[in-house]
Coordinates of N, CA and C and ligand atoms in Angstrom, one line a residue:
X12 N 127.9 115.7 122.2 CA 127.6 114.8 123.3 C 128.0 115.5 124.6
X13 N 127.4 115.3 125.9 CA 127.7 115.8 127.3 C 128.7 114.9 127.5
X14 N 128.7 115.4 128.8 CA 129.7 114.3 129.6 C 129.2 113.1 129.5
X15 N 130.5 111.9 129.9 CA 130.4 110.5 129.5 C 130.2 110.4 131.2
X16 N 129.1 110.1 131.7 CA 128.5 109.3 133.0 C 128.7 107.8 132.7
X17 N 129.6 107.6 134.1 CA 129.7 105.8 134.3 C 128.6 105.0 135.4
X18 N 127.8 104.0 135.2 CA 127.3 103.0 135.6 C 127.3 101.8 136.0
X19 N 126.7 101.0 136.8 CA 127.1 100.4 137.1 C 125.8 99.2 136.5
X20 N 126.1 97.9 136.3 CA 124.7 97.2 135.9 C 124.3 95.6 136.3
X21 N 123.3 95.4 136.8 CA 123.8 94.3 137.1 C 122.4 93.3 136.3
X22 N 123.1 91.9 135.7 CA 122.3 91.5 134.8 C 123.0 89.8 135.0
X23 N 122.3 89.2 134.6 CA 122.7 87.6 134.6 C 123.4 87.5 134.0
X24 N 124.4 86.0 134.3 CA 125.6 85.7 133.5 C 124.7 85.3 132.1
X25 N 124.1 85.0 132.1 CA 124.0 84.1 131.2 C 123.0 85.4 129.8
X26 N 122.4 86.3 130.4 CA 122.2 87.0 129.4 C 123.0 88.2 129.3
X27 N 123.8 88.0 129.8 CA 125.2 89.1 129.6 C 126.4 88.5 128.4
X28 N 126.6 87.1 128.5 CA 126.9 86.5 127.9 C 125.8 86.3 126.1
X29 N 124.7 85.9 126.2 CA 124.2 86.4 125.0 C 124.5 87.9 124.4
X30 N 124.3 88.6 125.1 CA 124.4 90.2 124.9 C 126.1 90.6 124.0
X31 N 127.1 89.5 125.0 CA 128.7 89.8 124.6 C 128.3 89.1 122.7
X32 N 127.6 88.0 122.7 CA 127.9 87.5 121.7 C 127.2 88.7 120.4
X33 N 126.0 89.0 120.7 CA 125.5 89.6 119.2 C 126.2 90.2 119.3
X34 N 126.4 91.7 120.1 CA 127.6 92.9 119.9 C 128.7 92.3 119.2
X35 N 128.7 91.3 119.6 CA 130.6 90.8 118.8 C 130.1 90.8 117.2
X36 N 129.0 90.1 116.9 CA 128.7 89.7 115.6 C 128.7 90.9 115.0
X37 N 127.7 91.7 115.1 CA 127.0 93.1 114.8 C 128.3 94.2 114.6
X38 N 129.9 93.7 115.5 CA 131.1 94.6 115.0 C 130.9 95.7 116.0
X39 N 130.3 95.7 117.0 CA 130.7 96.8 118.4 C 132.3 95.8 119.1
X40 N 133.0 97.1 119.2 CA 134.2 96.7 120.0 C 134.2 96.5 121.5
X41 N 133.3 97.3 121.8 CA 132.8 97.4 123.6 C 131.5 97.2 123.5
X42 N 130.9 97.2 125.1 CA 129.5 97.4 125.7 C 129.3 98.5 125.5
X43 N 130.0 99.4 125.8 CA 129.4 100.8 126.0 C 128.7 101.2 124.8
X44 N 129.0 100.8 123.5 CA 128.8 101.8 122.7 C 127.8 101.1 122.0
X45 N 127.8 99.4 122.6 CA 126.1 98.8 121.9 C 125.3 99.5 123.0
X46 N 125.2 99.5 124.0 CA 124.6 100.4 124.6 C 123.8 101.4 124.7
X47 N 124.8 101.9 124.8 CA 124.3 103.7 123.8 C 123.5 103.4 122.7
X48 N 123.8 102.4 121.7 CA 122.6 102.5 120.9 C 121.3 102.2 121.1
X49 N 121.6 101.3 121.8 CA 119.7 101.0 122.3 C 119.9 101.4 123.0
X50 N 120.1 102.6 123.8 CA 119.1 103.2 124.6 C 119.0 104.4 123.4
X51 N 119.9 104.9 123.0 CA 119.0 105.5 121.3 C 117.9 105.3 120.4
X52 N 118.0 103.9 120.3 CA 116.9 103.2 119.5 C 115.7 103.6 120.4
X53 N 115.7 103.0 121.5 CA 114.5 103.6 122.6 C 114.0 104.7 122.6
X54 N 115.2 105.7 122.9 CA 114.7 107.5 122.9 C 113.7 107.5 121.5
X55 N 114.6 107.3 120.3 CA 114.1 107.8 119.1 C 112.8 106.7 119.0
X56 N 112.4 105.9 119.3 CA 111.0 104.7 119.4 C 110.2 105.7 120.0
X57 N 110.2 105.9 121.6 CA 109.5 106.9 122.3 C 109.2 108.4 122.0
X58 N 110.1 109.1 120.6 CA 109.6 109.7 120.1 C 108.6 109.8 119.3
X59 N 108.7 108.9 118.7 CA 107.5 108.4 117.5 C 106.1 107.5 118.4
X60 N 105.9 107.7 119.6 CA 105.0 107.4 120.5 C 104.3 108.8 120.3
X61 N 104.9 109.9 120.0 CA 104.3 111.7 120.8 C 104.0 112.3 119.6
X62 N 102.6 112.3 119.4 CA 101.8 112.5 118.2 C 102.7 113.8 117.3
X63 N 102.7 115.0 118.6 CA 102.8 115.9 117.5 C 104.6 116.1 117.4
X64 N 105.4 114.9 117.2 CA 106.6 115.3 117.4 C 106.9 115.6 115.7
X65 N 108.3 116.2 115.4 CA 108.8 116.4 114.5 C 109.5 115.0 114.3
X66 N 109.3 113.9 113.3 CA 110.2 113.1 113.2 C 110.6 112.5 111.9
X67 N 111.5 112.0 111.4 CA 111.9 111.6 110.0 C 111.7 110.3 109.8
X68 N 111.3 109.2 108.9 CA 111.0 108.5 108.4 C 111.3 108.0 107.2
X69 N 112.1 106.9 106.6 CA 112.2 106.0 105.4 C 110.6 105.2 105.2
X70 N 110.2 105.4 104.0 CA 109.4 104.4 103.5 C 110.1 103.1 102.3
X71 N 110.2 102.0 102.2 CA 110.7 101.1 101.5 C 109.6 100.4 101.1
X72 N 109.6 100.4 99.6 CA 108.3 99.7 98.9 C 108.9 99.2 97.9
X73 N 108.4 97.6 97.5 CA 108.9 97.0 95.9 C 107.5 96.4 95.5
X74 N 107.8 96.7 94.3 CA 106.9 96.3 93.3 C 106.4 96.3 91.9
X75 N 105.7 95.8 91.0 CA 105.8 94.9 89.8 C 105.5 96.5 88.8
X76 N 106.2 97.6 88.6 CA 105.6 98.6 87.7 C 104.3 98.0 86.4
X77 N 104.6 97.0 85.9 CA 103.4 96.6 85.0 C 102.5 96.0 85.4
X78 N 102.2 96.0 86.9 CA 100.9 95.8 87.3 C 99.7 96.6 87.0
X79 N 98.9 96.5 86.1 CA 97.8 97.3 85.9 C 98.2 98.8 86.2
X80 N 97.6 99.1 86.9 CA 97.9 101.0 87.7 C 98.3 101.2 89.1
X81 N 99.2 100.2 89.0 CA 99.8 100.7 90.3 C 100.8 101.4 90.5
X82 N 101.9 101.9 89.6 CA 102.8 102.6 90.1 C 102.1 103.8 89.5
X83 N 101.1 104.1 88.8 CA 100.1 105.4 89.0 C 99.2 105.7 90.3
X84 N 99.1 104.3 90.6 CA 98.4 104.7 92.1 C 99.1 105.4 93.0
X85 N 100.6 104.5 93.0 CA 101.4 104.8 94.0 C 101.9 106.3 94.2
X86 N 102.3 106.6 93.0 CA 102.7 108.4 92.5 C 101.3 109.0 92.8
X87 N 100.1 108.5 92.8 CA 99.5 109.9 93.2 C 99.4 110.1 94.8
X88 N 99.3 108.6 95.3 CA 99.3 108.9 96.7 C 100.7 110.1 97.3
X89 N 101.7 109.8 96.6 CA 102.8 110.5 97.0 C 102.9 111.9 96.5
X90 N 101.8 112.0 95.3 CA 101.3 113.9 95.4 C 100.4 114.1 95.9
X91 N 100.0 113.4 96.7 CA 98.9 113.7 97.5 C 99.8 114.2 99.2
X92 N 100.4 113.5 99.3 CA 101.4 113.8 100.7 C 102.9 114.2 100.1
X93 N 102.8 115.2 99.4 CA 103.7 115.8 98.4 C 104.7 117.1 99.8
X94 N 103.8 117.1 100.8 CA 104.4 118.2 101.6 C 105.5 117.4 102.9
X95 N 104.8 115.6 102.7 CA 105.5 115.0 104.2 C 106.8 114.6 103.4
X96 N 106.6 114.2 102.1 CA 107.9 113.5 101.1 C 108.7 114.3 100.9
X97 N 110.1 114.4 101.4 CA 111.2 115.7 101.2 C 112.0 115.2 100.3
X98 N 111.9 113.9 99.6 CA 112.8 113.3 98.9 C 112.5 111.9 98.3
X99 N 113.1 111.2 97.2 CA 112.5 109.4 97.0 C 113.3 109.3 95.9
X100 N 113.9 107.9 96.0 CA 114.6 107.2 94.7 C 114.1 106.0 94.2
X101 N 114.2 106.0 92.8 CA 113.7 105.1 92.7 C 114.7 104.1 91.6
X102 N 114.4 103.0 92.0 CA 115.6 102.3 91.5 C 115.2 100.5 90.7
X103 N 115.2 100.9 89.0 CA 114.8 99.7 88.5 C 115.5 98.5 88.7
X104 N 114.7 97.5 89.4 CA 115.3 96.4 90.2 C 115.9 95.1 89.1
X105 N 115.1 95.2 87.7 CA 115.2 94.4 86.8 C 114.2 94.4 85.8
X106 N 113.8 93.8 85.2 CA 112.9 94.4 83.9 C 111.2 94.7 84.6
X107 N 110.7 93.8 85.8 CA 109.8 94.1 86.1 C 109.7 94.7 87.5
X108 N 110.3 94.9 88.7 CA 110.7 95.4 90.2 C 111.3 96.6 89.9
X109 N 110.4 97.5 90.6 CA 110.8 98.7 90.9 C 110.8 98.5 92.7
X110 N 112.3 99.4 93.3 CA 112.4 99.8 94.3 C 112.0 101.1 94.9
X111 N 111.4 101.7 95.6 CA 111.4 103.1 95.7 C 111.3 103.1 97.1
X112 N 111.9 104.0 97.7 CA 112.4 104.5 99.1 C 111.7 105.8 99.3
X113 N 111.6 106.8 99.9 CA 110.8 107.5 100.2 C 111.1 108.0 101.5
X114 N 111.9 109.3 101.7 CA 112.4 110.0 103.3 C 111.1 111.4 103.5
X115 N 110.3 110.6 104.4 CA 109.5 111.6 105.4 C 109.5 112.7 106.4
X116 N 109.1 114.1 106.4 CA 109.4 114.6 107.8 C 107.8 114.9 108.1
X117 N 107.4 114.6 109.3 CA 106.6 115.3 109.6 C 105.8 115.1 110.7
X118 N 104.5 114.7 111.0 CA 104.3 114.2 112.6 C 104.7 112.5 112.6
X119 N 104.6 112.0 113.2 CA 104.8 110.1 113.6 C 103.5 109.8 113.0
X120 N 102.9 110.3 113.6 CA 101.1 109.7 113.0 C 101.4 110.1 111.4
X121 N 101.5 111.2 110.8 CA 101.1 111.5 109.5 C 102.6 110.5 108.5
X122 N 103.3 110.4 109.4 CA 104.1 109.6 108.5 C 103.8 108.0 108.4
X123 N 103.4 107.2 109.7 CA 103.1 106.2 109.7 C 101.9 106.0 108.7
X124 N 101.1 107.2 108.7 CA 99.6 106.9 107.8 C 100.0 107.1 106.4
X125 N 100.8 107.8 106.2 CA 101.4 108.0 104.1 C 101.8 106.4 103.9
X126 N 102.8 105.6 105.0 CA 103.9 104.5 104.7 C 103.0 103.8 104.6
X127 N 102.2 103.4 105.3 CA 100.7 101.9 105.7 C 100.0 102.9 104.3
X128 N 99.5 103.1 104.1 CA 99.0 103.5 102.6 C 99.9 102.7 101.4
X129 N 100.5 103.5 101.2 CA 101.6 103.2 100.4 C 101.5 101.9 100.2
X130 N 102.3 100.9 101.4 CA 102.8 99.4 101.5 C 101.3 98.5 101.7
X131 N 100.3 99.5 101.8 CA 99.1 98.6 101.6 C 98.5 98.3 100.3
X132 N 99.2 99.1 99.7 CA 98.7 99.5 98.2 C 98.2 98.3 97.3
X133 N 97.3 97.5 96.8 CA 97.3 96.4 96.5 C 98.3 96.3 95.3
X134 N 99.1 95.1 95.1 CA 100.6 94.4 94.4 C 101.9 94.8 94.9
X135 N 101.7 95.8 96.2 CA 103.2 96.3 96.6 C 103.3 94.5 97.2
X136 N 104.6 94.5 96.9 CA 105.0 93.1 97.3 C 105.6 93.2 99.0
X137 N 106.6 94.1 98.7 CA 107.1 94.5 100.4 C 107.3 96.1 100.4
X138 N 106.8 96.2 102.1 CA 107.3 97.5 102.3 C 107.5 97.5 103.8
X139 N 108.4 98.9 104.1 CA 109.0 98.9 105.1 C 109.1 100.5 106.0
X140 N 108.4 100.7 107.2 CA 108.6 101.9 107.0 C 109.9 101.6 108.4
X141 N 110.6 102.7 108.3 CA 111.6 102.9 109.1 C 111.8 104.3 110.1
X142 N 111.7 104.0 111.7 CA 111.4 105.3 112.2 C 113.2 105.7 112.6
X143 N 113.2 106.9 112.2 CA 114.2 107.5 112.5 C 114.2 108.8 113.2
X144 N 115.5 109.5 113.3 CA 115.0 110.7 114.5 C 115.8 112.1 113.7
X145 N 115.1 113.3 113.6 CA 116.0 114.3 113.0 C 117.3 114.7 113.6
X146 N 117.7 113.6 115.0 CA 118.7 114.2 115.5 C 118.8 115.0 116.9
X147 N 117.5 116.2 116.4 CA 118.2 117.4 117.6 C 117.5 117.0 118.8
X148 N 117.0 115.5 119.1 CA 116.9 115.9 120.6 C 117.3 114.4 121.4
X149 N 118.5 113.9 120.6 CA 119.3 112.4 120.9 C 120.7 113.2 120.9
X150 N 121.7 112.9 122.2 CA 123.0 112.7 121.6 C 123.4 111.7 120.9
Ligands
NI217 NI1 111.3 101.1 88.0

């Protein structure tokens, strides 16, 4: 991290006050440091706006393995994009729900388009893709 720069901010009582309340919930001890995270959340959002950026990605998908061919559908799609998938667990949820997760690197676009594949899959019940950032260009 650089130097810690101080600001000044000026915002209504009354949504300053909502603001004190979630931080409190959510377990931030101060402003500062909910802060810092959304404006992190932001940075790393705005990266995943810039086509050709390098960025990382969770996919989260559940669904009924004894549905006809779908968790063969699902596995081929994921050898098919066998170069953006660096990793995936899969986790039997109970006799019929499989969970499987799925960590992406690669552009925003090509990751967004493997996850909406995937979670569009006909019988995925839920999915979820999750943008995240490799790091090197957020403190
Ligand atoms: Ni399973």
């Amino acid at each position: 991290m650089g130097d810690l720069a101080r600001f000044g901010v000026s915002i209504p009582d009354d949504l300053l006050e909502k603001f004190d309340g979630l931080i409190k919930e959510k377990g931030y001890n101060n402003r500062s440091e909910a802060i810092r995270d959304l404006i992190r959340d932001r940075l790393v959002e705005d990266q995943w706006t810039k086509y050709e950026n390098d960025v990382v990605g969770t996919v989260t998908v559940v669904y009924n393995h004894e549905q006809s061919d779908l968790a063969q559908k699902l596995t081929e799609i994921q050898h098919k994009k066998h170069d953006l998938i660096i990793s995936s667990i899969h986790v039997h949820l109970d006799f019929h729900n499989c969970l499987e997760v799925l960590i992406m690197r690669g552009s925003s676009d090509e990751v967004k388009k493997a996850g909406e594949q995937l979670i569009s899959t006909r019988g995925v019940k839920h999915g979820k893709i999750t943008m995240t950032t490799t790091g090197q260009e957020i403190d």
